[in-house]
Tab-separated table of C-alpha atoms in Angstrom:
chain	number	residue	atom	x	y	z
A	1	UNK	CA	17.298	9.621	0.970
A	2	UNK	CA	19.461	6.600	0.124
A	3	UNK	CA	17.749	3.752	0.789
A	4	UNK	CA	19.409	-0.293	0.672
A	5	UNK	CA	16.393	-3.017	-0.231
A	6	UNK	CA	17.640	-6.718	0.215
A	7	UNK	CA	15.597	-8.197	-1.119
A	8	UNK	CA	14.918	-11.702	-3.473
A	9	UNK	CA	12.084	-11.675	-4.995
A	10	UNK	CA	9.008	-9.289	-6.153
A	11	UNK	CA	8.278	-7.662	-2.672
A	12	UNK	CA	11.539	-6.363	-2.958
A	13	UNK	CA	11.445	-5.332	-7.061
A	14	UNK	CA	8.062	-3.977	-6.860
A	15	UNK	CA	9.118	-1.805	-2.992
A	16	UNK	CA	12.522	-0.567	-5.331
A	17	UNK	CA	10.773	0.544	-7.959
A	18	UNK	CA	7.932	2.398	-6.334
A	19	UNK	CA	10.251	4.010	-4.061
A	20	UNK	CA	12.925	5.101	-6.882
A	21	UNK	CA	10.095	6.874	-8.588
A	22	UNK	CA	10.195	9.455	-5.488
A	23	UNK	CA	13.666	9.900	-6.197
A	24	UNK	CA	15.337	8.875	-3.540
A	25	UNK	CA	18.941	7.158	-3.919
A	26	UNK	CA	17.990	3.268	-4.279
A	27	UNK	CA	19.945	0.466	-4.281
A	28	UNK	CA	18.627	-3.628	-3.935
A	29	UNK	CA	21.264	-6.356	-3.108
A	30	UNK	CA	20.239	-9.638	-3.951
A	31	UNK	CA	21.492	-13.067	-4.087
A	32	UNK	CA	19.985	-14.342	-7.501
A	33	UNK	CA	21.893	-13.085	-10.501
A	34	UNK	CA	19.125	-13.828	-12.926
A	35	UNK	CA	16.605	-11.974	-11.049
A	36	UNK	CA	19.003	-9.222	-10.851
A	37	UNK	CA	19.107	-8.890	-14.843
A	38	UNK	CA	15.563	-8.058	-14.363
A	39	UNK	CA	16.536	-4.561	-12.596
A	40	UNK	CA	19.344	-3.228	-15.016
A	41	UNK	CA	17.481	-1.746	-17.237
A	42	UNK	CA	15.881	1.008	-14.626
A	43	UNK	CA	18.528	3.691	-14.620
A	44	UNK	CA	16.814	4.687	-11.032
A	45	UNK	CA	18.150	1.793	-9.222
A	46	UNK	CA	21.743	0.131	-8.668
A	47	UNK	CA	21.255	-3.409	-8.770
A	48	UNK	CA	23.787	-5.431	-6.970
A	49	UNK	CA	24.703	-9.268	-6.853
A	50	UNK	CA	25.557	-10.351	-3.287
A	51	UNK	CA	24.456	-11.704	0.210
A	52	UNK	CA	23.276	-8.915	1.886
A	53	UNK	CA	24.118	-10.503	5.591
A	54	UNK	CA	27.740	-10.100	4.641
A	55	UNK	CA	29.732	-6.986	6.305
A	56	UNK	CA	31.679	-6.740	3.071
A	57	UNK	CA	28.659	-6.774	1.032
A	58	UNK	CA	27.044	-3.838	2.511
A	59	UNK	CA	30.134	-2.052	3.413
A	60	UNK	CA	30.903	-1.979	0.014
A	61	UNK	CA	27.227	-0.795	-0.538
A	62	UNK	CA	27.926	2.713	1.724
A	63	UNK	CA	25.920	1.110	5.242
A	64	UNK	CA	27.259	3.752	7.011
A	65	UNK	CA	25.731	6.222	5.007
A	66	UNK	CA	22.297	5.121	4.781
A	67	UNK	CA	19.201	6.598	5.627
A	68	UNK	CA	17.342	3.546	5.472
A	69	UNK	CA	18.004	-0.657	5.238
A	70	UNK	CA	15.151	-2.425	4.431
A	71	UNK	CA	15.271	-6.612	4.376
A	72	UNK	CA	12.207	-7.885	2.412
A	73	UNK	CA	14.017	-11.411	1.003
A	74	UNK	CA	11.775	-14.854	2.108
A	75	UNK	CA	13.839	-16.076	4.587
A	76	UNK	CA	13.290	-14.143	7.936
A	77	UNK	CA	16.509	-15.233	9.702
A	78	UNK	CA	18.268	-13.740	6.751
A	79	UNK	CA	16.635	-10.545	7.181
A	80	UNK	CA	16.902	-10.012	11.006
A	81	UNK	CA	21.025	-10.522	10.602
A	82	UNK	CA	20.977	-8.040	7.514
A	83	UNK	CA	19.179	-5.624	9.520
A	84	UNK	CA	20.673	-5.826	12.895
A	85	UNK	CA	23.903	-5.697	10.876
A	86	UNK	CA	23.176	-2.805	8.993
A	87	UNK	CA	22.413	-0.683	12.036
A	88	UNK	CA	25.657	-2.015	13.606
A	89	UNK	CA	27.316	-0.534	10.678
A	90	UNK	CA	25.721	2.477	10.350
A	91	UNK	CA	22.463	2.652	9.004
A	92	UNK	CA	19.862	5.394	10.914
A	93	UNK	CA	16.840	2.840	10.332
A	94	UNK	CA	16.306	-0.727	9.642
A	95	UNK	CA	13.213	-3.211	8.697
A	96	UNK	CA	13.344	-6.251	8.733
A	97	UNK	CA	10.091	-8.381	6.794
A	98	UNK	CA	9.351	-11.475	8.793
A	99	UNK	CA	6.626	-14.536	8.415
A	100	UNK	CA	6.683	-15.504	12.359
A	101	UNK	CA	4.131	-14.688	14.319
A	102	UNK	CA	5.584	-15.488	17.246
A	103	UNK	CA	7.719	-12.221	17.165
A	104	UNK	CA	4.925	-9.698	16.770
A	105	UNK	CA	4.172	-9.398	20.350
A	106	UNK	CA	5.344	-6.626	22.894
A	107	UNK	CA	8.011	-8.274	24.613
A	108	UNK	CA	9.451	-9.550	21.391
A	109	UNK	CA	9.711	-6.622	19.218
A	110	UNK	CA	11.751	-5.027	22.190
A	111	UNK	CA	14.141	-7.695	21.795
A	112	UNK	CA	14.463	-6.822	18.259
A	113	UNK	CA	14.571	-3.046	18.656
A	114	UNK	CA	18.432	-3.973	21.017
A	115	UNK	CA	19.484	-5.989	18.210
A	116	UNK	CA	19.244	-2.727	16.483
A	117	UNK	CA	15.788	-3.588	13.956
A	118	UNK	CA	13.629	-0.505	13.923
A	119	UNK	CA	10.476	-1.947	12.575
A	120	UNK	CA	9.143	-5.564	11.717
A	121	UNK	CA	6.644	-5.877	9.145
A	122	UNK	CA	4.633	-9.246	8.153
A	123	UNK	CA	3.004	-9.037	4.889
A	124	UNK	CA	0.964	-12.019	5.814
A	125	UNK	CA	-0.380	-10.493	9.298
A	126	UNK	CA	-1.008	-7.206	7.307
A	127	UNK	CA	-3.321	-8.881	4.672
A	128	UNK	CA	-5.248	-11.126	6.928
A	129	UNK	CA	-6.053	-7.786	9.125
A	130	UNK	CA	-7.666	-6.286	5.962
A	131	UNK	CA	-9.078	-9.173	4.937
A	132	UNK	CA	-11.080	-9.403	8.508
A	133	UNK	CA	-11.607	-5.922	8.644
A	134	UNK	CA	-13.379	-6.078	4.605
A	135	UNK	CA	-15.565	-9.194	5.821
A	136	UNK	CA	-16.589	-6.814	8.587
A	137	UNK	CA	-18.310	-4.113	6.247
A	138	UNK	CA	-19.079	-6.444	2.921
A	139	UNK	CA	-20.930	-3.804	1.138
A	140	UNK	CA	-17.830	-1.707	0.743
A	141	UNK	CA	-15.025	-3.260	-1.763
A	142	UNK	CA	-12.393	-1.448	0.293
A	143	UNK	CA	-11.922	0.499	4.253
A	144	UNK	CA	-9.003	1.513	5.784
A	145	UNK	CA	-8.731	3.318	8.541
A	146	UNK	CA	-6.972	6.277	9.875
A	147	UNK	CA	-6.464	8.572	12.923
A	148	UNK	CA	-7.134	5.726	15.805
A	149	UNK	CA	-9.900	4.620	13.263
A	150	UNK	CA	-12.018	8.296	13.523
A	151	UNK	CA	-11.541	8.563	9.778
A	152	UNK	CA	-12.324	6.011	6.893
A	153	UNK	CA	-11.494	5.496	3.441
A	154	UNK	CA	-14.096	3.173	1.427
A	155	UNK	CA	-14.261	2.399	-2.292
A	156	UNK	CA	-18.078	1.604	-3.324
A	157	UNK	CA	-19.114	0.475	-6.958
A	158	UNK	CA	-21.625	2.682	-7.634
A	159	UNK	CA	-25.203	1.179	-8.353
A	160	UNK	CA	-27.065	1.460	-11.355
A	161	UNK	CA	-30.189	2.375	-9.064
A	162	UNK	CA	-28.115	4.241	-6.923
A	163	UNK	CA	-29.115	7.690	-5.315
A	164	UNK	CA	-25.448	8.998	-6.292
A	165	UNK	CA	-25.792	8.372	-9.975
A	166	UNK	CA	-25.507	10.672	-12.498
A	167	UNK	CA	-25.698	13.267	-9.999
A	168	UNK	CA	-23.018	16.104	-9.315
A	169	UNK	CA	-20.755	16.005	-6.271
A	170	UNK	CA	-22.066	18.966	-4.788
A	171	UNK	CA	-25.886	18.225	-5.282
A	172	UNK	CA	-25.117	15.173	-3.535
A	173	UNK	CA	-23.760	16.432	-0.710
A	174	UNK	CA	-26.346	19.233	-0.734
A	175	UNK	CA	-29.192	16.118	-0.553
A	176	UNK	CA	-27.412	14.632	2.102
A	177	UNK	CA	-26.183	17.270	5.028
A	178	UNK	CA	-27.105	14.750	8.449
A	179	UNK	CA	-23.770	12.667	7.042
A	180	UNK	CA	-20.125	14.062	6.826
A	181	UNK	CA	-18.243	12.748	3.630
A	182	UNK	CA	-16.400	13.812	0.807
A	183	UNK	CA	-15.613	12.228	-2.256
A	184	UNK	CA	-11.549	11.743	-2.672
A	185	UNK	CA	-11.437	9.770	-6.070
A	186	UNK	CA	-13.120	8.399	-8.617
A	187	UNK	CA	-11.937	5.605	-11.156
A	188	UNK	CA	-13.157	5.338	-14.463
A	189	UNK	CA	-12.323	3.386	-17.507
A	190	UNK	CA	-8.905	2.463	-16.140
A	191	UNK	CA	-8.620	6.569	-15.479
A	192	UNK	CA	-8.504	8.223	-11.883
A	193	UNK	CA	-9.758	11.717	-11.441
A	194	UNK	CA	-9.689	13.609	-8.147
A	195	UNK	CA	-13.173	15.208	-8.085
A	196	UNK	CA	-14.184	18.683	-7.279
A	197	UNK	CA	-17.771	20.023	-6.908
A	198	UNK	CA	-18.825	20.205	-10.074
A	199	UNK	CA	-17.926	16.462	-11.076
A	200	UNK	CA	-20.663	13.661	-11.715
A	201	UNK	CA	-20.745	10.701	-10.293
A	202	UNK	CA	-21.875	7.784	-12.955
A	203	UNK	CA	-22.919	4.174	-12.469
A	204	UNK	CA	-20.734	1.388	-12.151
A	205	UNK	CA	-17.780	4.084	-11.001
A	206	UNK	CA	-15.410	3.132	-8.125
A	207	UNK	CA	-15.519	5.727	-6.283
A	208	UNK	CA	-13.470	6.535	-2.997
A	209	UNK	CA	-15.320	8.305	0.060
A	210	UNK	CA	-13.807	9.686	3.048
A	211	UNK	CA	-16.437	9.342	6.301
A	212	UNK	CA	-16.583	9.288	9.718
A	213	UNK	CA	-15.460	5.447	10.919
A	214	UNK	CA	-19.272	6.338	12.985
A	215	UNK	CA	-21.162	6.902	9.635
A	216	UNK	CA	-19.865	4.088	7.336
A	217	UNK	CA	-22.695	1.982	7.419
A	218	UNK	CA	-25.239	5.252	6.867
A	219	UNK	CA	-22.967	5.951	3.843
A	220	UNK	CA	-23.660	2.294	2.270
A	221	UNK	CA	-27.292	2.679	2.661
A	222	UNK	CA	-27.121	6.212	1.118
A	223	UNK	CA	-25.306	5.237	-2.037
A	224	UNK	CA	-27.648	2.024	-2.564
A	225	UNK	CA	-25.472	-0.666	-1.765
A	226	UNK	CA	-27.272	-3.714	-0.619
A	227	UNK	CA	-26.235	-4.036	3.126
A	228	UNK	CA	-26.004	-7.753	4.602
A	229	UNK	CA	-23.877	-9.723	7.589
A	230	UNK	CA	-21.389	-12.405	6.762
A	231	UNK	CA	-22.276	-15.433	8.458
A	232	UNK	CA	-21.085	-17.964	6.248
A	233	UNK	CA	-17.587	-18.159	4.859
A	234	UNK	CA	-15.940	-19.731	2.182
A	235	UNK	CA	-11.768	-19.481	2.583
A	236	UNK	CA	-9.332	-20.843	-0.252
A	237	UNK	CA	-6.059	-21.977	0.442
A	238	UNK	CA	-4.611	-22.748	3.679
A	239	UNK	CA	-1.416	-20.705	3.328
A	240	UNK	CA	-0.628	-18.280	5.965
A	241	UNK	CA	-2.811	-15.332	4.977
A	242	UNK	CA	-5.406	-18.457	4.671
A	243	UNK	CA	-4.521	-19.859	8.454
A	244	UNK	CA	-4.310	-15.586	10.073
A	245	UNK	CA	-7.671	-14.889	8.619
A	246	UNK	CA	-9.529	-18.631	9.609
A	247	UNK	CA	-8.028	-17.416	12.851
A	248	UNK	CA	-8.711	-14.182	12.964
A	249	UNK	CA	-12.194	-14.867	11.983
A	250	UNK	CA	-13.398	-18.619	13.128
A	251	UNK	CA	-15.119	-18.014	16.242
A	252	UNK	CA	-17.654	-15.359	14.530
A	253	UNK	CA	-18.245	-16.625	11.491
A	254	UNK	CA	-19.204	-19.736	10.343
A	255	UNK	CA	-15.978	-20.738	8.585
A	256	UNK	CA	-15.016	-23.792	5.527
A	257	UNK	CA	-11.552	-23.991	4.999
A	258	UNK	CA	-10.566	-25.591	1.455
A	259	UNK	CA	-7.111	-26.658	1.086
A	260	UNK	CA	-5.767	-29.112	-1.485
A	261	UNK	CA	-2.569	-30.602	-0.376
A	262	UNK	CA	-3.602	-33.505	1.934
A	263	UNK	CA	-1.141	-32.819	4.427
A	264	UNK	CA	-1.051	-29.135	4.845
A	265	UNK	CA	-4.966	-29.785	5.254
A	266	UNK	CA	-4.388	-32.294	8.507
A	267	UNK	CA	-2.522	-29.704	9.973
A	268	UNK	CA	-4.382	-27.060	9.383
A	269	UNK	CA	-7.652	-29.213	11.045
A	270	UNK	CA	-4.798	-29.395	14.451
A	271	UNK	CA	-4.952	-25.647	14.516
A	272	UNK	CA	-7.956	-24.646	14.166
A	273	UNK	CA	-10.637	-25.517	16.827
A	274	UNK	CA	-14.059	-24.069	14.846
A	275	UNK	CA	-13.454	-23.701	11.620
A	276	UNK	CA	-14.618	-26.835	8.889
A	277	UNK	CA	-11.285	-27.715	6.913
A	278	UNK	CA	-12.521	-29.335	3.642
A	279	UNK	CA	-9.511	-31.209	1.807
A	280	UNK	CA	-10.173	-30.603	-2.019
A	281	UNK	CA	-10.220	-28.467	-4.916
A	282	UNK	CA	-12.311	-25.392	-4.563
A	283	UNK	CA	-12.664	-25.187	-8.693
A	284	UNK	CA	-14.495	-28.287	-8.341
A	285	UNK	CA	-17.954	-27.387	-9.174
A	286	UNK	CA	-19.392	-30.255	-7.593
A	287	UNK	CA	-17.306	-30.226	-4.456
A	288	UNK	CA	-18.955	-26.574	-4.179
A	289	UNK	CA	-22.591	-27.555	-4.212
A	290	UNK	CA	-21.639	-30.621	-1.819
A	291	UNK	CA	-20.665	-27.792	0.906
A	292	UNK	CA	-23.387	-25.270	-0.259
A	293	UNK	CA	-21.670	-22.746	-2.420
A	294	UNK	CA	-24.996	-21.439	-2.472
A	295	UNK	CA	-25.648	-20.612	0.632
A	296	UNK	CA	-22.680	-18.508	1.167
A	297	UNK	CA	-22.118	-14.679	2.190
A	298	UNK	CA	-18.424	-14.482	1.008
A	299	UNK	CA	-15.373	-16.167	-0.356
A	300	UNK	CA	-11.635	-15.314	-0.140
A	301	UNK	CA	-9.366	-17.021	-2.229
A	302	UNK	CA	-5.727	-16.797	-1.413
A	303	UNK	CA	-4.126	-19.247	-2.766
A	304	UNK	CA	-0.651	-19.130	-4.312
A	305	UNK	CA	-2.304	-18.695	-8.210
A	306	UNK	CA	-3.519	-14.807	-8.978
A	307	UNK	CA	-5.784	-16.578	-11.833
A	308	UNK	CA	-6.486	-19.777	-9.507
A	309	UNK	CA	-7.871	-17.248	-6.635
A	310	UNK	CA	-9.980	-14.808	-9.544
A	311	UNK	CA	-11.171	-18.149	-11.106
A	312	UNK	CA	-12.545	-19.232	-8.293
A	313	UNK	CA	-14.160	-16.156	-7.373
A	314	UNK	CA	-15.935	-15.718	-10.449
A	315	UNK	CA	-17.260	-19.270	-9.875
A	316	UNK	CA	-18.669	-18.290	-6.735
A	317	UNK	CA	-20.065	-15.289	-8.160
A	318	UNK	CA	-22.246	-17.645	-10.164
A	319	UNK	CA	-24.126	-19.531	-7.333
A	320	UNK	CA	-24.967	-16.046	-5.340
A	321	UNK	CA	-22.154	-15.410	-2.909
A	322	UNK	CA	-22.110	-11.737	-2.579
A	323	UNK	CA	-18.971	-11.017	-1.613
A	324	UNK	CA	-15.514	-12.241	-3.430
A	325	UNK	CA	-12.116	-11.493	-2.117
A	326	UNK	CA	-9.127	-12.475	-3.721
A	327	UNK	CA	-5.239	-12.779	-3.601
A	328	UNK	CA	-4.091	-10.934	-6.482
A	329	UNK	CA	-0.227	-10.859	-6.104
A	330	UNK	CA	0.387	-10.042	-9.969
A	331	UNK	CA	-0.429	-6.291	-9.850
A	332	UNK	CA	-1.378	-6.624	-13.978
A	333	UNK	CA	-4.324	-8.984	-12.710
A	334	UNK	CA	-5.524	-6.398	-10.795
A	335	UNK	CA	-7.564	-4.301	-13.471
A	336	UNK	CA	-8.515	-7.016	-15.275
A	337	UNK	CA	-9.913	-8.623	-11.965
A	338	UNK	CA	-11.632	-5.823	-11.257
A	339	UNK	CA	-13.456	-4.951	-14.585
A	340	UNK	CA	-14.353	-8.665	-14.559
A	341	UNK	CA	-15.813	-8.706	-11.994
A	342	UNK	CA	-14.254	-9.334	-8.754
A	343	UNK	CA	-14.160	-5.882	-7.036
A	344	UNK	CA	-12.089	-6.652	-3.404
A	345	UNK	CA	-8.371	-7.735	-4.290
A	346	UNK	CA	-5.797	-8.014	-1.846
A	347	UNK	CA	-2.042	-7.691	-2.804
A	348	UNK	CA	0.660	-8.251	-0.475
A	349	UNK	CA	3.119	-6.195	-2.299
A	350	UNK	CA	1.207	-2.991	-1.795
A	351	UNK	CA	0.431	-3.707	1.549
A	352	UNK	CA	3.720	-4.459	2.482
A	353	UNK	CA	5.218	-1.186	0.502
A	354	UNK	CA	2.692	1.352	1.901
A	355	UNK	CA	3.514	0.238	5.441
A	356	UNK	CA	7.565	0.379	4.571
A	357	UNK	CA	6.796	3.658	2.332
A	358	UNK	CA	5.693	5.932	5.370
A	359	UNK	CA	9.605	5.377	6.669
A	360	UNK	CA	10.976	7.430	3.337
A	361	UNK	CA	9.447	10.567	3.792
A	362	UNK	CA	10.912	14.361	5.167
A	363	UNK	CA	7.555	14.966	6.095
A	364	UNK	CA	5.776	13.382	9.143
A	365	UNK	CA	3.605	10.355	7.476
A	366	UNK	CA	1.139	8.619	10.677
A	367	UNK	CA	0.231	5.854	8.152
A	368	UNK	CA	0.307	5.213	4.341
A	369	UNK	CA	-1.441	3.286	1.966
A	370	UNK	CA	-0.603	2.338	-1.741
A	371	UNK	CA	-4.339	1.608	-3.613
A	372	UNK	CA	-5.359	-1.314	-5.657
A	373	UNK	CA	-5.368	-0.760	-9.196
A	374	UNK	CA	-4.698	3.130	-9.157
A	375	UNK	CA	-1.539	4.773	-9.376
A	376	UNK	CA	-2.604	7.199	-5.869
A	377	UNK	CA	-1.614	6.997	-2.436
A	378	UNK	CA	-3.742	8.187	0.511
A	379	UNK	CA	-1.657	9.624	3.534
A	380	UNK	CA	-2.281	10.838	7.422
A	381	UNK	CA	0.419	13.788	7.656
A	382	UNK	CA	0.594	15.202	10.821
A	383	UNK	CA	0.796	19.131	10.128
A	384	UNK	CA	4.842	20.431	11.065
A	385	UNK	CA	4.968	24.260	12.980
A	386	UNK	CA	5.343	26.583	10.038
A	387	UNK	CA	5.126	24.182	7.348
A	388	UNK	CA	3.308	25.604	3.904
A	389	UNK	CA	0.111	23.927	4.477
A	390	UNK	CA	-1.054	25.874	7.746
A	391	UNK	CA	-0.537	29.387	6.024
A	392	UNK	CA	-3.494	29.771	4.264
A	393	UNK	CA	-7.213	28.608	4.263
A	394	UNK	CA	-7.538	25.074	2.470
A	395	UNK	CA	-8.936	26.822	-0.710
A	396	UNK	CA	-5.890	29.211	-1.232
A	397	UNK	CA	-3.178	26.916	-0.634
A	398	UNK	CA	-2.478	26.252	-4.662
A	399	UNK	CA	-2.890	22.539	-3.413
A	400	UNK	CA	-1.563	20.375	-6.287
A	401	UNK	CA	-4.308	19.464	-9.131
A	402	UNK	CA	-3.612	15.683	-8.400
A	403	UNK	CA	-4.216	15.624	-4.789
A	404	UNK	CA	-7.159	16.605	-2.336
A	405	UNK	CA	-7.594	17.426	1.176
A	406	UNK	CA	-10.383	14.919	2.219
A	407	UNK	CA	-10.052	15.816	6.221
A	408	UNK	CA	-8.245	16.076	9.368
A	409	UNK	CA	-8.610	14.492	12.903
A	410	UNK	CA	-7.392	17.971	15.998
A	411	UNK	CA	-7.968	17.488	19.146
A	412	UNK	CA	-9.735	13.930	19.045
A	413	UNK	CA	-12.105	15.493	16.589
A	414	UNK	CA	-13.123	14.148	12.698
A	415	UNK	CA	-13.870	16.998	10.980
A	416	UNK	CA	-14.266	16.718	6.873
A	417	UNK	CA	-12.771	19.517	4.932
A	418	UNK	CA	-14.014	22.657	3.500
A	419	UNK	CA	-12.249	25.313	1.406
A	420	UNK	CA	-12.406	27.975	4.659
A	421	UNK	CA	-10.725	25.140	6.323
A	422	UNK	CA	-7.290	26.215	8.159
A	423	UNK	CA	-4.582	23.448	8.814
A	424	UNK	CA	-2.983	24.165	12.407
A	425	UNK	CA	-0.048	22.633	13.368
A	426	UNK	CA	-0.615	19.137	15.048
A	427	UNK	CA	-3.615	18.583	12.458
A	428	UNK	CA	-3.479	14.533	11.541
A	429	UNK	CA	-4.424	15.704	7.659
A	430	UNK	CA	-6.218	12.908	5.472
A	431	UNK	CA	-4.575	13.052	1.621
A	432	UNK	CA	-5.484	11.457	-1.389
A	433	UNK	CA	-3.077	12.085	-4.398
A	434	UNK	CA	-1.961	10.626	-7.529
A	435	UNK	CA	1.743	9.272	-7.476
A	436	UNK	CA	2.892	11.907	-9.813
A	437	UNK	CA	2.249	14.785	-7.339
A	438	UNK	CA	3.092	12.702	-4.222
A	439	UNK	CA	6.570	14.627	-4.222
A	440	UNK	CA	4.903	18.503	-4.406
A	441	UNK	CA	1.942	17.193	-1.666
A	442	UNK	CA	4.691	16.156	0.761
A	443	UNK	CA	6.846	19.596	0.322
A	444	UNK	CA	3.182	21.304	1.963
A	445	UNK	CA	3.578	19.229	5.238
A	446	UNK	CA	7.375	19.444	6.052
């Protein structure tokens, strides 16, 4: 596929890269020379200096012959004239990244789709939806959803005094038939292995579990995870992501807002109508035990510092507060963040590529999602008429060693897969795989 990022800054780096390693024909236009010296090394990728709202620029860039234009650069009105110019000119399918609200609603994303933009995408909206949804079910350090939410992903830390524990996969299952789940992935010592039967589970692994949306919270209390409600809520930062999820959030939880710029804090004490905005530094110890650190369910630091928001975490770790979520935009942070400690990271970068990624495939990709801190992927493919995967039963497809079948959603119905499993056509199939096989696991679904 040739795909055309503008882009002008790491969303669009970090989306070229991923994408180039699935060798599809990539080229980023952007308006910074320096940061395009960063790119010409990668022999994947044709890194060009120009403004790509110009006709020239992206004539001279084949428009007309591309598959795909995708505008991630900061400023939205740049991307929604690169876009709608790019489909003018010939591209099959724009994106177009944008920070305003204000145009996610019905009416308005018709308007977009006549000026010719396909899809809109706000990182910010994205990562405030996740962070709600995590705050929701605490005990799990990651859930996402797929299928109309029937199916769900979640990444536990395994217990020391956990049931799971040195225990193999299929004993466990064997101890637990009332609950349908399967283990898709387990991380270990900066390793990921995708487990079959005979693999243990150990404490302290990060292990992904495919359930039922229905069962989740039976799944926590099986694995030994302390289960408790967020009440009280500690956010950092009053960014965007900070003022979505206060939002998102204010009117169920009780909600302290810390922001440290004096005048972004009045403003942010306008918009909100429940939610406590504190103006100070939330690294100041005793600023924390003023407003009760102690007393708190959870924290999310998003602030515009990866170290500033782990920091902090790790400070509220200290007084008792359970859950820690933090803003982790430097994806080298994230291991270290996680081995340290703080176990729920948000990045906006891999939000915003696993949403753009599911637009690059042959195959037919419902919804994608790049993971934290392991080089996998989990994917909802919807099954194609004759395609390789509904030949066989699940156990003789010759399924690639890096990938797993975890389930599939027919007719309305979750059902968790087993070897004498068929895939039918029309099947919404649940796939965890590791990045290097994410090229032989899409050839089964197209």
């Amino acid at each position: 596929m040739k795909i055309i990022i503008a882009g002008d800054g790491e969303v669009g780096f970090f989306l070229a890269k991923m994408l180039s390693n699935e060798n599809h024909n990539i080229t980023i236009i952007d308006p910074d020379f320096e940061s395009i010296k960063m790119l010409e090394d990668d022999n994947n990728i044709l890194a060009v200096h120009g403004d790509p709202s110009s006709i020239e620029t992206l004539k001279q860039q084949g428009i007309k012959r591309t598959d795909l234009f995708i505008a991630v650069v900061h400023e939205e009105k740049t991307n929604i004239v690169a876009a709608a110019l790019a489909k003018q000119l010939g591209a099959k399918k724009t994106i177009a990244r944008i920070t305003n609200t204000e145009y996610l609603n019905d009416e308005n994303i018709e308007v977009f789709k006549g000026m010719g933009i396909d899809e809109i995408v706000c990182p910010e909206r994205l990562a405030a939806i996740e962070i709600v949804s995590l705050l929701y079910e605490p005990g799990a350090i990651e859930t996402f959803t797929f299928s109309h939410k029937q199916f769900k992903i979640v990444l536990l830390r395994i217990p020391e005094n956990s049931p799971f524990a040195d225990r193999c996969i299929d004993d466990i299952s064997g101890l637990n038939p009332d609950i349908s789940f399967r283990f898709v992935a387990i991380h270990r010592k900066n390793e990921t292995i995708i487990p079959r039967g005979a693999d243990y589970i150990l404490k302290n692994d990060l292990v992904y579990v495919l359930t039922n949306s229905v069962e989740t919270e039976k799944l926590l209390e099986l694995s030994g995870i302390e289960m408790f409600k967020v009440e009280n809520l500690i956010i950092v930062g009053g960014g965007r992501i900070g003022l979505k999820t206060a939002k998102n959030i204010e009117h169920q939880m009780n909600v302290k807002l810390f922001e440290i710029d004096p005048i972004r804090a009045s403003r942010l004490s306008e918009e909100l109508s429940s939610a406590m905005v504190i103006r100070g530094d939330a690294r100041d110890m005793s600023l924390l035990e003023e407003e009760n650190i102690s007393g708190m369910d959870a924290i999310v630091s998003l602030t515009e510092n990866s170290e500033t928001n782990i920091f902090t975490c790790l400070i509220a770790k200290r007084y008792g507060v359970k859950q820690m979520i933090a803003l982790v935009d430097d994806v080298n942070l994230i291991d270290l963040a996680q081995n340290i400690g703080v176990d729920t990271i948000i990045n906006k970068k891999l939000i915003t590529a696993g949403y753009i990624a599911r637009f690059t495939t042959e195959a037919n990709i419902a919804s994608m999602k790049w993971l934290y801190g392991v080089d996998a992927e989990v994917m909802e493919f919807i099954a194609a008429k004759k395609s390789k995967v509904t030949r066989k039963e699940i156990r003789k497809l010759s399924f690639p060693k890096g990938a797993i079948i975890g389930g599939l959603v027919r007719n309305g119905t979750a059902i968790i897969a087993s070897g004498d499993l068929q895939i039918i056509e029309g099947d919404h199939v649940i796939i965890f795989a590791l990045s290097s096989v994410y090229q032989k696991v899409q050839d089964f679904f197209k």
